[in-house]
Coordinates of N, CA and C in Angstrom, one line a residue:
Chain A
X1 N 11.2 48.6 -54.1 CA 11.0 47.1 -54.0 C 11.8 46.5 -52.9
X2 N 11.2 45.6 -52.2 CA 11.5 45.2 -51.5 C 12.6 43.9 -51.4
X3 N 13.9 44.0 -50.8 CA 14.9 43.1 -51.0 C 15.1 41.9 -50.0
X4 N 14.3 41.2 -49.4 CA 14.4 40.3 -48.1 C 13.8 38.9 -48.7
X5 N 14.7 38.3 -48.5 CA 14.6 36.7 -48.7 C 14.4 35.6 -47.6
X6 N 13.8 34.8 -48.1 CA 13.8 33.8 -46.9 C 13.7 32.3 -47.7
X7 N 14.6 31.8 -46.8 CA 14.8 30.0 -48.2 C 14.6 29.2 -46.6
X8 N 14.0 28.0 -46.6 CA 13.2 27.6 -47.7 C 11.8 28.1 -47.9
X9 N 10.6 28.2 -48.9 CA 9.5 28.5 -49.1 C 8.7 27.2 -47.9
X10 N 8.9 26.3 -48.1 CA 8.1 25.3 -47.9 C 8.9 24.1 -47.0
X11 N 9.1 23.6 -45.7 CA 9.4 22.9 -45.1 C 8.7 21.6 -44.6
X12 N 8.7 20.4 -44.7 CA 8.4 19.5 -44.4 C 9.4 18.5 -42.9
X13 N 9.1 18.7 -42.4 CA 10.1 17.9 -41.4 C 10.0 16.7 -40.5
X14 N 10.7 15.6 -40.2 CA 10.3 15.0 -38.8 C 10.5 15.4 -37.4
X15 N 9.8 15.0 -36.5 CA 10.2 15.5 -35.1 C 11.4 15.2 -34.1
X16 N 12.1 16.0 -33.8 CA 13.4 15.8 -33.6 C 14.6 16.2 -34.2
X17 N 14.5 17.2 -35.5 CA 15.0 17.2 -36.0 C 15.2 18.5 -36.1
X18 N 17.0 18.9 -36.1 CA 17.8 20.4 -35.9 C 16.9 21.3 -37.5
X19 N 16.4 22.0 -37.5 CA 16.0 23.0 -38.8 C 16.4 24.7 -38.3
X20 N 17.3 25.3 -39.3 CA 17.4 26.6 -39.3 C 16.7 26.9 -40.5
X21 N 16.1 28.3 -40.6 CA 15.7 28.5 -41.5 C 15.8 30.4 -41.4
X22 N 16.2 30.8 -43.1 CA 17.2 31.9 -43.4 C 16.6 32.7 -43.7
X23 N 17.0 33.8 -43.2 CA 16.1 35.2 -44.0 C 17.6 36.2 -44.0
X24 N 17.6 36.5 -45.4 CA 18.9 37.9 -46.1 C 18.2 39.3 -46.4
X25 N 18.5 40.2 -45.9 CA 18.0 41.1 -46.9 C 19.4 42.3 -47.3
X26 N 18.8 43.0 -48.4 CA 20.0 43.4 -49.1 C 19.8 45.3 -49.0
X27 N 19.0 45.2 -48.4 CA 18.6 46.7 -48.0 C 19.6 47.7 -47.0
X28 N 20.2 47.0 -46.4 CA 21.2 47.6 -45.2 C 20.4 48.2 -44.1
X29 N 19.3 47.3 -44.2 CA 18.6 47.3 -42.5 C 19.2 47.2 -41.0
X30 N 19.2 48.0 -40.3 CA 19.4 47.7 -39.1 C 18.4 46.8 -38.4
X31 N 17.6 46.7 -38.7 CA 16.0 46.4 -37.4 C 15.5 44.8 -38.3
X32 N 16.0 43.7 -37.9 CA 15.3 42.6 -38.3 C 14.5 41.8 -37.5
X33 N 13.1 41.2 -37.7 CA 12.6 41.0 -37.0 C 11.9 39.1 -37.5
X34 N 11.6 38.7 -36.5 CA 10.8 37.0 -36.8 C 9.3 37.4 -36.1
X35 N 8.5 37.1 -37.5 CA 7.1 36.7 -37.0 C 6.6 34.9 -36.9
X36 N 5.7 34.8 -36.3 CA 5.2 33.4 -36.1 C 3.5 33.5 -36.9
X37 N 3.2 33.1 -37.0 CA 1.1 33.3 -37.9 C 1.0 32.1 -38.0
X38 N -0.3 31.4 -37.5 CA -1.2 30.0 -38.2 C -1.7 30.8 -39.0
X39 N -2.4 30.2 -39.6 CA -3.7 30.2 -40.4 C -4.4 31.1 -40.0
X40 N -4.9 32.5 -40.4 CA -6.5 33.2 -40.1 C -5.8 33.9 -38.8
X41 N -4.8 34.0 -38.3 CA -4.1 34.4 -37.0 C -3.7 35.4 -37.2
X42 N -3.4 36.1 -35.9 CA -2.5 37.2 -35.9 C -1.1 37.0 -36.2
X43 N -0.3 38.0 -36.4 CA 1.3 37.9 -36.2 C 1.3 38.2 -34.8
X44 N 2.4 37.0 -34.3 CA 3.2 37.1 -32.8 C 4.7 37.5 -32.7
X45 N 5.2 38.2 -32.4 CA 6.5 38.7 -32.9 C 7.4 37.8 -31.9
X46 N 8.6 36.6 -32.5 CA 9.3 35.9 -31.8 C 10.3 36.1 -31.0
X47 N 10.9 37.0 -32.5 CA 12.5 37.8 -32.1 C 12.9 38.9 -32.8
X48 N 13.6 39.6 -32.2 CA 14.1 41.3 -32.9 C 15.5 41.3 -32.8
X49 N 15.9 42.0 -34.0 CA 17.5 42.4 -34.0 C 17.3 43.7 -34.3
X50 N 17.9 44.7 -33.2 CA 18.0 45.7 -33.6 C 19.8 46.5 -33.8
X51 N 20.6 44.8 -34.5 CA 21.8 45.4 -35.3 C 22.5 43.9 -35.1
X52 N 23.9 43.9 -35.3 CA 24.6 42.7 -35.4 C 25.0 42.8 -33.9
X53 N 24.9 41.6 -33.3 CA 25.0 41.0 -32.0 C 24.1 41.5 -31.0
X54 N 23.3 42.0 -31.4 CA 22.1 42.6 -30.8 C 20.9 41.8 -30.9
X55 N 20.4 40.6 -30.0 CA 19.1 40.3 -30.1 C 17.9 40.7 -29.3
X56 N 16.7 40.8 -29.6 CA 16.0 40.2 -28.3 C 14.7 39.0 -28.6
X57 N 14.2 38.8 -27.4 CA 13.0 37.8 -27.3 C 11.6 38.7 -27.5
X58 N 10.9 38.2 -28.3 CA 9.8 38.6 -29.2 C 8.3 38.5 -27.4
X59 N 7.0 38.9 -28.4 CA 6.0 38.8 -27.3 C 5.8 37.6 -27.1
X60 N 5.5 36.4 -27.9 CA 5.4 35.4 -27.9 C 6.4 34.4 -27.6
X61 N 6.7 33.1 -26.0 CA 7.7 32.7 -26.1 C 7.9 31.4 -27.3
X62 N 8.7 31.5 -27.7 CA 9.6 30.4 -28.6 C 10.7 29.8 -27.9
X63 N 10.7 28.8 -28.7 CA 12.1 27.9 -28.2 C 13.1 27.7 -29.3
X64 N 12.6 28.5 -30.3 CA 13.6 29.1 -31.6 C 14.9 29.8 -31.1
X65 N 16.4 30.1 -31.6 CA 16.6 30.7 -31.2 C 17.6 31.8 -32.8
X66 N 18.0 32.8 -32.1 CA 18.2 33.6 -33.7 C 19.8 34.2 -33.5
X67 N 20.4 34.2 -34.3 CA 21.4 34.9 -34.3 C 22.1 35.9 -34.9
X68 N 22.6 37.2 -34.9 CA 22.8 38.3 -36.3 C 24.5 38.8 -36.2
X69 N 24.9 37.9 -37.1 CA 26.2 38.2 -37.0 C 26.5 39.2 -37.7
X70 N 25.8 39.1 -39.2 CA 25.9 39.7 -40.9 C 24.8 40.7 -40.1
X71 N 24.9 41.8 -41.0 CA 23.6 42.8 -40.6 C 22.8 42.5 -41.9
X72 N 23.1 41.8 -42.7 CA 22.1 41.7 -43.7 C 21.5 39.9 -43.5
X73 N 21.6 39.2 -42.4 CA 21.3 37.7 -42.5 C 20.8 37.3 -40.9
X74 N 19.8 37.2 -40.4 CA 18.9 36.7 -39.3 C 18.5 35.3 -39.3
X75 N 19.3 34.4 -39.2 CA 19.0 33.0 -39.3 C 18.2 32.7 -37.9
X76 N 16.7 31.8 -38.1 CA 16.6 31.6 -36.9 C 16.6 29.7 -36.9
X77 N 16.4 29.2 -35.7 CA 17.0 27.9 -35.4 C 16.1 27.5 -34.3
X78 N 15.9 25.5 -34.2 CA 14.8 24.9 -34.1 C 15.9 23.9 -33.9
X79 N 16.2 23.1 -32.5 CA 17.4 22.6 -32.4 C 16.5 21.3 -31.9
X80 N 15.2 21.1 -31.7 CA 14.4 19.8 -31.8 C 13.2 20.5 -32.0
X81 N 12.7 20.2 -33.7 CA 11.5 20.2 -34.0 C 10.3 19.2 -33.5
X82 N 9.1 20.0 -33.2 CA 7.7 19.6 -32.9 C 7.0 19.8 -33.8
X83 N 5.7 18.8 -33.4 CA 4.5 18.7 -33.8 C 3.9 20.8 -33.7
X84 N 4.2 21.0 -32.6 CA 3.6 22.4 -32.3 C 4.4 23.8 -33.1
X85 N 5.8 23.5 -33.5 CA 6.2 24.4 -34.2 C 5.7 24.6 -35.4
X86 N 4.7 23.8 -35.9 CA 4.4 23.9 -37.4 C 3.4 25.2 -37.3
X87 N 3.9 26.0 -38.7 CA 3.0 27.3 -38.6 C 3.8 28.1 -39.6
X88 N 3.8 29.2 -40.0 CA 4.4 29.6 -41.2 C 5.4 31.1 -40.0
X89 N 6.6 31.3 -40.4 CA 7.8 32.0 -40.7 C 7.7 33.2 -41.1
X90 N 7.4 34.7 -40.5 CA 7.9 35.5 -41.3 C 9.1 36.3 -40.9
X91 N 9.8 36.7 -41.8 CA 11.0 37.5 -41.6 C 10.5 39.1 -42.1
X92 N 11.4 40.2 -41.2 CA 10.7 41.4 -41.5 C 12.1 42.3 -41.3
X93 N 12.4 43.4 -42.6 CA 13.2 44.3 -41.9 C 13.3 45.7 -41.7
X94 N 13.6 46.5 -41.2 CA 13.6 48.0 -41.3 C 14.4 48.9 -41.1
X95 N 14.9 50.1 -41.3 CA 15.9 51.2 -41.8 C 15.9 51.7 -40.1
X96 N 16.4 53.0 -40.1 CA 15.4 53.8 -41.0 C 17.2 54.2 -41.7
X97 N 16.5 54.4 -43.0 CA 16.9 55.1 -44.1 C 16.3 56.3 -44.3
X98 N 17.0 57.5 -44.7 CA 16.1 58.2 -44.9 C 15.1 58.8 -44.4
X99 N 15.2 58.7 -42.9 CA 13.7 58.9 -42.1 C 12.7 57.9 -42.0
X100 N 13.2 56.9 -43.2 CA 11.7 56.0 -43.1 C 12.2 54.7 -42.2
X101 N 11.0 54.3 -41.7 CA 11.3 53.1 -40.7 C 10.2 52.1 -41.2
X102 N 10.3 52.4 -42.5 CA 9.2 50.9 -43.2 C 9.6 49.5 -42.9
X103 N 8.9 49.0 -42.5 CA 9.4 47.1 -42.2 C 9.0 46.4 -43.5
X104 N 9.5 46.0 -43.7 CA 9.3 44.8 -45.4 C 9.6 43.1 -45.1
X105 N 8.7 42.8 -45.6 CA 8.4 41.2 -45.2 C 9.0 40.4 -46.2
X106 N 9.9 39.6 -46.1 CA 9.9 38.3 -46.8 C 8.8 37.2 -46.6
X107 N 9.2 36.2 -47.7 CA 8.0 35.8 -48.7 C 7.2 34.8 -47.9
X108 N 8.2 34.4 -46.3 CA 8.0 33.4 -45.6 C 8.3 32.1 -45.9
X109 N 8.3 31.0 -44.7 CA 8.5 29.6 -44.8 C 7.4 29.2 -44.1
X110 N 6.7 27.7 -44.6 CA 5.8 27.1 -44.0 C 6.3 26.5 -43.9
X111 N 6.4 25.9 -42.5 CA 6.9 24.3 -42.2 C 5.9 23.9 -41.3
X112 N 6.1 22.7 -41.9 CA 5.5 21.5 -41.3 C 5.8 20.3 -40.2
X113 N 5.9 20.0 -39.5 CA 7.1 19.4 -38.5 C 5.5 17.9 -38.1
X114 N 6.4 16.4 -39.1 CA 5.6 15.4 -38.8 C 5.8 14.9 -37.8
Chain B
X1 N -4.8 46.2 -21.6 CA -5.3 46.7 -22.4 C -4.2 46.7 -23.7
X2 N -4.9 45.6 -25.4 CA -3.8 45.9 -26.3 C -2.9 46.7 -26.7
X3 N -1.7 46.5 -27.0 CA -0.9 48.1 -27.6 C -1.2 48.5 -29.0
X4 N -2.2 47.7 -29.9 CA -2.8 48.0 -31.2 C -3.9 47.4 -31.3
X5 N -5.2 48.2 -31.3 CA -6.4 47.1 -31.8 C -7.2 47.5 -33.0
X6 N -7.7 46.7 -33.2 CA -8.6 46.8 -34.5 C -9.3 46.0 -34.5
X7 N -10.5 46.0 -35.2 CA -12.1 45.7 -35.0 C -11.3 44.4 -36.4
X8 N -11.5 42.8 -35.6 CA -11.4 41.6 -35.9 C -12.4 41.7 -37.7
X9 N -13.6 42.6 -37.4 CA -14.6 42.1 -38.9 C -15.1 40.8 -38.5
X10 N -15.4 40.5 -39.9 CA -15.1 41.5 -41.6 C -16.1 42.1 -41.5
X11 N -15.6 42.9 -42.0 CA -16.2 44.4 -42.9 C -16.6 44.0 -44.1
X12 N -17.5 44.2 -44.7 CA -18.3 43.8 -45.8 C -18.9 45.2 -46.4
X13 N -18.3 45.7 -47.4 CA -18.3 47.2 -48.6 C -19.0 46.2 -49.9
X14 N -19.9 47.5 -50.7 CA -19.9 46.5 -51.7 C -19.0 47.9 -52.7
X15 N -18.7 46.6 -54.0 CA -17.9 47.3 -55.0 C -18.4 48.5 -55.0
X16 N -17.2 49.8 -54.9 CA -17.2 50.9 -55.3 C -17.2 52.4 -54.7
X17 N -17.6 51.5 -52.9 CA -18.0 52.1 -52.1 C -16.7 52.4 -51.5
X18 N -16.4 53.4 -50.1 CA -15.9 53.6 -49.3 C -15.3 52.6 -48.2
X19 N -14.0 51.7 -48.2 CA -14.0 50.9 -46.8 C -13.5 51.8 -46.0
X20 N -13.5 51.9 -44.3 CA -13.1 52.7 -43.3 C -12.1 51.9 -42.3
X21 N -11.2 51.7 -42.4 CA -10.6 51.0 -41.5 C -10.0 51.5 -40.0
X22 N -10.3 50.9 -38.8 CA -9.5 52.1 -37.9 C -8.9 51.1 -36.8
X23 N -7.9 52.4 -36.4 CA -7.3 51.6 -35.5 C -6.4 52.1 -34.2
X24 N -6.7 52.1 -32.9 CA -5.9 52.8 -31.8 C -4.9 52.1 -31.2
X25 N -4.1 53.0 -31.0 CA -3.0 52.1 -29.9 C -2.8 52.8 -28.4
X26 N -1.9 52.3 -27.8 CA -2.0 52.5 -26.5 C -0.7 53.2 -25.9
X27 N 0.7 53.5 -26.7 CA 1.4 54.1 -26.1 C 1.4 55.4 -26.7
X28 N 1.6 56.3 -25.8 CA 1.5 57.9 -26.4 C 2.6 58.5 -27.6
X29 N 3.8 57.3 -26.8 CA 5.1 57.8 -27.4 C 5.8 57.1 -28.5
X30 N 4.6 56.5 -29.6 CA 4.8 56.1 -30.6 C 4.8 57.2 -31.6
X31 N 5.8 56.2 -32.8 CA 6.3 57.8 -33.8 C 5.6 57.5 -35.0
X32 N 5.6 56.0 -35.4 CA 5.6 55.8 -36.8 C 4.5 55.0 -36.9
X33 N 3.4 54.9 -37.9 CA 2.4 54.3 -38.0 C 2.3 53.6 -39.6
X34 N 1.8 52.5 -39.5 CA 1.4 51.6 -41.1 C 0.1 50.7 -40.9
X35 N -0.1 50.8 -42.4 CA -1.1 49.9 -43.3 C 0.0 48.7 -44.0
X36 N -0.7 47.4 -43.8 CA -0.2 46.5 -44.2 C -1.4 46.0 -45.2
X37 N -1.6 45.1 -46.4 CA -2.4 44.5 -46.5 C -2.2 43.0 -46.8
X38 N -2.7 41.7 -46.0 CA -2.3 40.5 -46.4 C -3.5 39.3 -46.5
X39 N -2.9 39.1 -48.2 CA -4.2 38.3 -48.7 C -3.7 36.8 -47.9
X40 N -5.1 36.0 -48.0 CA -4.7 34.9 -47.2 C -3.4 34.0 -48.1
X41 N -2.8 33.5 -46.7 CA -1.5 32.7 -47.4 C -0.2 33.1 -47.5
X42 N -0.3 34.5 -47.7 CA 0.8 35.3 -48.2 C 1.3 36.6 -47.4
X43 N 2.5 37.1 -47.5 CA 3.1 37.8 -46.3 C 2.7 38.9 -46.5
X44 N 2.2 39.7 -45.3 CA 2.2 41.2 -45.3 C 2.8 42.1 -46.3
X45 N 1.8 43.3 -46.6 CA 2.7 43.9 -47.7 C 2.4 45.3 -47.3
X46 N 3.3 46.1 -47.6 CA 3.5 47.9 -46.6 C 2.7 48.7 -48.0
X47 N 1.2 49.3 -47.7 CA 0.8 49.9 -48.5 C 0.9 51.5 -48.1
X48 N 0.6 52.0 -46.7 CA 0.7 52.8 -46.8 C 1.6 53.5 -44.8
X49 N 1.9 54.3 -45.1 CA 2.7 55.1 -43.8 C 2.5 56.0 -43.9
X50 N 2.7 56.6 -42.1 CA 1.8 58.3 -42.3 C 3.1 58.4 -40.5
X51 N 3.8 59.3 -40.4 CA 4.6 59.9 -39.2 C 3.9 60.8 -38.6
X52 N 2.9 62.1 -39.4 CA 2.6 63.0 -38.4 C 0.5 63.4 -38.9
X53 N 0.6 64.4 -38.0 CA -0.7 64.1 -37.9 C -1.5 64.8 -39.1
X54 N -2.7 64.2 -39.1 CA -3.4 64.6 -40.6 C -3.6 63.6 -41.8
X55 N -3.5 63.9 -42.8 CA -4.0 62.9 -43.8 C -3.0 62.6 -45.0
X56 N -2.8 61.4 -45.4 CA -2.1 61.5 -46.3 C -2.7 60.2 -47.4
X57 N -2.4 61.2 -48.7 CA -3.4 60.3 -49.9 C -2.3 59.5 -51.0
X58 N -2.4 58.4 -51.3 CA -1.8 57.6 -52.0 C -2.6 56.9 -52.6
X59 N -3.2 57.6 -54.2 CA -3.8 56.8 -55.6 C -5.5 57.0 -54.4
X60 N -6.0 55.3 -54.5 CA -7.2 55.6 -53.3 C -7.2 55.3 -52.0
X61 N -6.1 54.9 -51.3 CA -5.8 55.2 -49.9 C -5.5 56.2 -49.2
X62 N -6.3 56.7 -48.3 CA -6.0 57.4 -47.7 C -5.6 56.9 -45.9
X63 N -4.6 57.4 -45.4 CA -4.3 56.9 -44.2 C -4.4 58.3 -43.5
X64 N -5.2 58.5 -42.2 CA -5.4 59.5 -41.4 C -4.6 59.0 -39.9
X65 N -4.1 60.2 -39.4 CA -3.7 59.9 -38.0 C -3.8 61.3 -36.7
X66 N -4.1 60.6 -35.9 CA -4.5 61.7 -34.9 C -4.0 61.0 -33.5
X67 N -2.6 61.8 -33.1 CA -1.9 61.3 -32.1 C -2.5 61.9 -30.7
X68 N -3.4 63.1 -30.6 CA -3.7 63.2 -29.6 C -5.3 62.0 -29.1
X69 N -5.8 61.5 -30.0 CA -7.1 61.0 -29.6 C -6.3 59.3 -30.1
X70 N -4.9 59.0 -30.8 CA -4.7 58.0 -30.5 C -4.9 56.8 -31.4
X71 N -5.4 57.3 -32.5 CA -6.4 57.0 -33.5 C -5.4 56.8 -35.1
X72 N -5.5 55.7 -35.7 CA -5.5 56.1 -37.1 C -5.8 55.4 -38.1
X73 N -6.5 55.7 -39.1 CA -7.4 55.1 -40.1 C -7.1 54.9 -41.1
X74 N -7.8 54.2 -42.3 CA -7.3 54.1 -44.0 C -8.5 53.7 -44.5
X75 N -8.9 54.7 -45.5 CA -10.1 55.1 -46.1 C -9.5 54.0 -47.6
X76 N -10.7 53.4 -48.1 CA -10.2 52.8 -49.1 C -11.4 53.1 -50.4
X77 N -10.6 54.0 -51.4 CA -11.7 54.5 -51.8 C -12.1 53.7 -53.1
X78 N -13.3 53.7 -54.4 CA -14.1 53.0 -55.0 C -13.2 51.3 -55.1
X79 N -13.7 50.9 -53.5 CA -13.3 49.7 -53.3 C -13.7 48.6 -54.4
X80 N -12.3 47.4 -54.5 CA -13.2 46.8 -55.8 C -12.8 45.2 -55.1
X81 N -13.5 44.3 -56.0 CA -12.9 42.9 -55.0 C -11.3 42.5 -54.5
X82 N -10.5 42.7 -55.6 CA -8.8 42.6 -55.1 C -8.3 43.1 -53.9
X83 N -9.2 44.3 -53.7 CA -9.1 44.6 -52.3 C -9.0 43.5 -51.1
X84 N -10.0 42.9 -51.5 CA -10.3 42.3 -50.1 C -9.4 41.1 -49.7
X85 N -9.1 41.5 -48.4 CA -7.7 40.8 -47.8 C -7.8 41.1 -46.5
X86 N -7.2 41.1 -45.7 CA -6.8 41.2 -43.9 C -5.6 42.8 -44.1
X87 N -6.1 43.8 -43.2 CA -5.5 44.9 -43.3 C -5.1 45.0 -41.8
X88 N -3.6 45.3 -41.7 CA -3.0 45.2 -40.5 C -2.6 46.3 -39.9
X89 N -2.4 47.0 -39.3 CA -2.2 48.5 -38.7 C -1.0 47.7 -37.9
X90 N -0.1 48.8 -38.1 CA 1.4 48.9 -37.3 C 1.5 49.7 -36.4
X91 N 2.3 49.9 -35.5 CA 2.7 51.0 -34.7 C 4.2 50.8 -34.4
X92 N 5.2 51.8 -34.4 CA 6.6 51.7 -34.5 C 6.8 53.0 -33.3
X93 N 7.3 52.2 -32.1 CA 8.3 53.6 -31.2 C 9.9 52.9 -30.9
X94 N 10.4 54.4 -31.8 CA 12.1 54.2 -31.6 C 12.6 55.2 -31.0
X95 N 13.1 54.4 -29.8 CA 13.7 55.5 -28.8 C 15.3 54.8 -28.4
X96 N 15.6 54.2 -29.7 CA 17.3 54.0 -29.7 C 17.7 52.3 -29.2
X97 N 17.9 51.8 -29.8 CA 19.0 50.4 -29.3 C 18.0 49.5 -29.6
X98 N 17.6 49.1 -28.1 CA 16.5 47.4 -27.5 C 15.9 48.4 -27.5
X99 N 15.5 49.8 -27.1 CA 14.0 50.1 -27.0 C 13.0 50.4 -28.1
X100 N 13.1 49.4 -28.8 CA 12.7 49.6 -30.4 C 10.9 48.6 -30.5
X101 N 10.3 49.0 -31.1 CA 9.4 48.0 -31.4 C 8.6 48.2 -32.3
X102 N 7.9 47.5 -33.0 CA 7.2 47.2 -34.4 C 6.2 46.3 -33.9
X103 N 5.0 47.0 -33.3 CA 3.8 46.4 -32.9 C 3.0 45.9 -33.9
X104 N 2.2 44.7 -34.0 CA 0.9 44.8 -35.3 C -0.3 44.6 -34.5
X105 N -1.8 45.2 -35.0 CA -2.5 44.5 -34.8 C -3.5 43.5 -35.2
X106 N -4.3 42.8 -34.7 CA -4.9 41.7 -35.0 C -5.2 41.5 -36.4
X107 N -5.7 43.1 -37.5 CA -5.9 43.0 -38.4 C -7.5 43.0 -38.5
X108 N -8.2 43.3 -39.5 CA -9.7 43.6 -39.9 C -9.6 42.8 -41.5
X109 N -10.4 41.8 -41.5 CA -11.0 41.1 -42.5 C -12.1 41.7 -43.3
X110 N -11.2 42.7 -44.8 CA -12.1 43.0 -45.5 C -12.6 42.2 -46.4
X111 N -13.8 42.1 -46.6 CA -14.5 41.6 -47.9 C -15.4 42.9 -48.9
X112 N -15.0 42.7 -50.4 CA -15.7 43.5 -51.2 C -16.3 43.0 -51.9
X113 N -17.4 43.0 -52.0 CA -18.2 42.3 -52.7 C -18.9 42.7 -54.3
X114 N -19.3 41.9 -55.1 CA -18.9 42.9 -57.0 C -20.2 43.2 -56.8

C-alpha cells in the first residue's frame, strides 16, 4: 500500500496569492516527483527530486518552485497565484527498494486560483 | 519523435472480451516499464510492472515487453465495465543521480461496454 500524502485535497484561491502545497511520503523514497493534468489531459512532469537538495525542472515549464530538504516531504510553491495555474497537482514517489522502482501517486490537489 | 506513445482511443471492448493495450518508446536504454490505470478525476494507480523481456501475468493482466522491437503491451483479460478508465504506460531509465527519469504516456481511453 501506498504511503504518499498530499494536503490540501481541494484548493480554492485568489490571484496573487503565495500557496504551497505538500506532499509526505513515508516510504523512504529517494525519487520524488510533481505532475501537472487538466481535465482529460496528459500528465506533464513539473519537477523531480532525485534525493534531499537535489532538484530538477520537469518537461513542462512552471513558475512553481519545489524544495527537498526532508527526503520524505517535497513541498511545492506558487509565490503569485494565477488564473492559469488552476489544474490539479500530482505528487509521485519512487525507491528503488528492493530492485523495484515503482512510482506511487498521491491522492492530489485541485486548485482553483479565482 | 515522443519518448512514450500510445494510441489516444478509446478503445471500445465489449464485456468479457480481450482489451490490447500497446505502447513504444523511444530510448533504447530504458530499464523499467509500467501500467498505470486512472479513472477520471482521480490519481494514477501502479497496476502492473514488467523489467525484462517476456510476459508477466497478474490475476487478468498481462503486461508483455520486448526491448528489442521497443514495444510493450497489457492484455486485459474477460474485461468488465470497472475497467474502463485511461491506462497510462511508463517508462523509467536510471543511470544514477539527475540522470533519472519517469516518462508517461498520453494514455489510451478504455471503454467497456456490458
Amino acid at each position: 500500500e501506498a504511503d504518499i500524502y498530499q494536503t490540501p485535497r481541494y484548493l480554492v484561491i485568489g490571484t496573487g496569492k503565495k500557496i504551497t502545497l505538500e506532499c509526505s511520503q513515508t516510504m523512504g523514497h529517494d525519487k520524488m516527483y510533481w505532475y501537472q493534468q487538466d481535465p482529460g489531459m496528459e500528465l506533464h512532469l513539473i519537477h523531480y527530486s532525485y534525493g534531499v537538495n537535489s532538484t530538477e525542472k520537469g518537461d513542462l515549464s512552471s513558475e512553481s518552485t519545489v524544495s527537498r530538504i526532508r527526503t520524505e516531504h517535497f513541498p511545492l510553491t506558487l509565490e503569485s497565484a494565477r488564473p492559469s495555474h488552476t489544474s490539479q497537482y500530482l505528487c509521485a514517489s519512487s525507491g528503488p527498494i528492493m530492485g523495484n522502482t515503482e512510482a506511487f501517486f498521491g491522492q492530489g490537489t485541485r486548485l482553483t486560483v479565482v | 519523435q515522443k519518448e512514450v506513445e500510445q494510441n489516444s482511443g478509446p478503445l471500445s471492448v465489449p464485456e468479457g472480451a480481450i482489451a490490447s493495450l500497446n505502447c513504444t518508446y523511444s530510448d533504447r536504454g530504458s530499464q523499467s516499464f509500467f501500467w498505470y490505470r486512472q479513472y477520471s478525476g482521480k490519481s494514477p494507480e501502479l497496476i502492473m510492472s514488467i523489467y525484462s523481456n517476456g510476459d508477466k501475468e497478474d490475476g487478468r493482466f498481462t503486461a508483455q515487453l520486448n526491448k528489442a522491437s521497443q514495444y510493450v503491451s497489457l492484455l486485459i483479460r474477460d474485461s468488465q465495465p470497472s475497467d474502463s478508465a485511461t491506462y497510462l504506460c511508463a517508462v523509467n531509465k536510471d543511470s544514477g543521480g539527475s540522470n533519472y527519469k519517469l516518462t508517461f504516456g498520453k494514455g489510451t481511453l478504455l471503454t467497456v461496454n456490458p
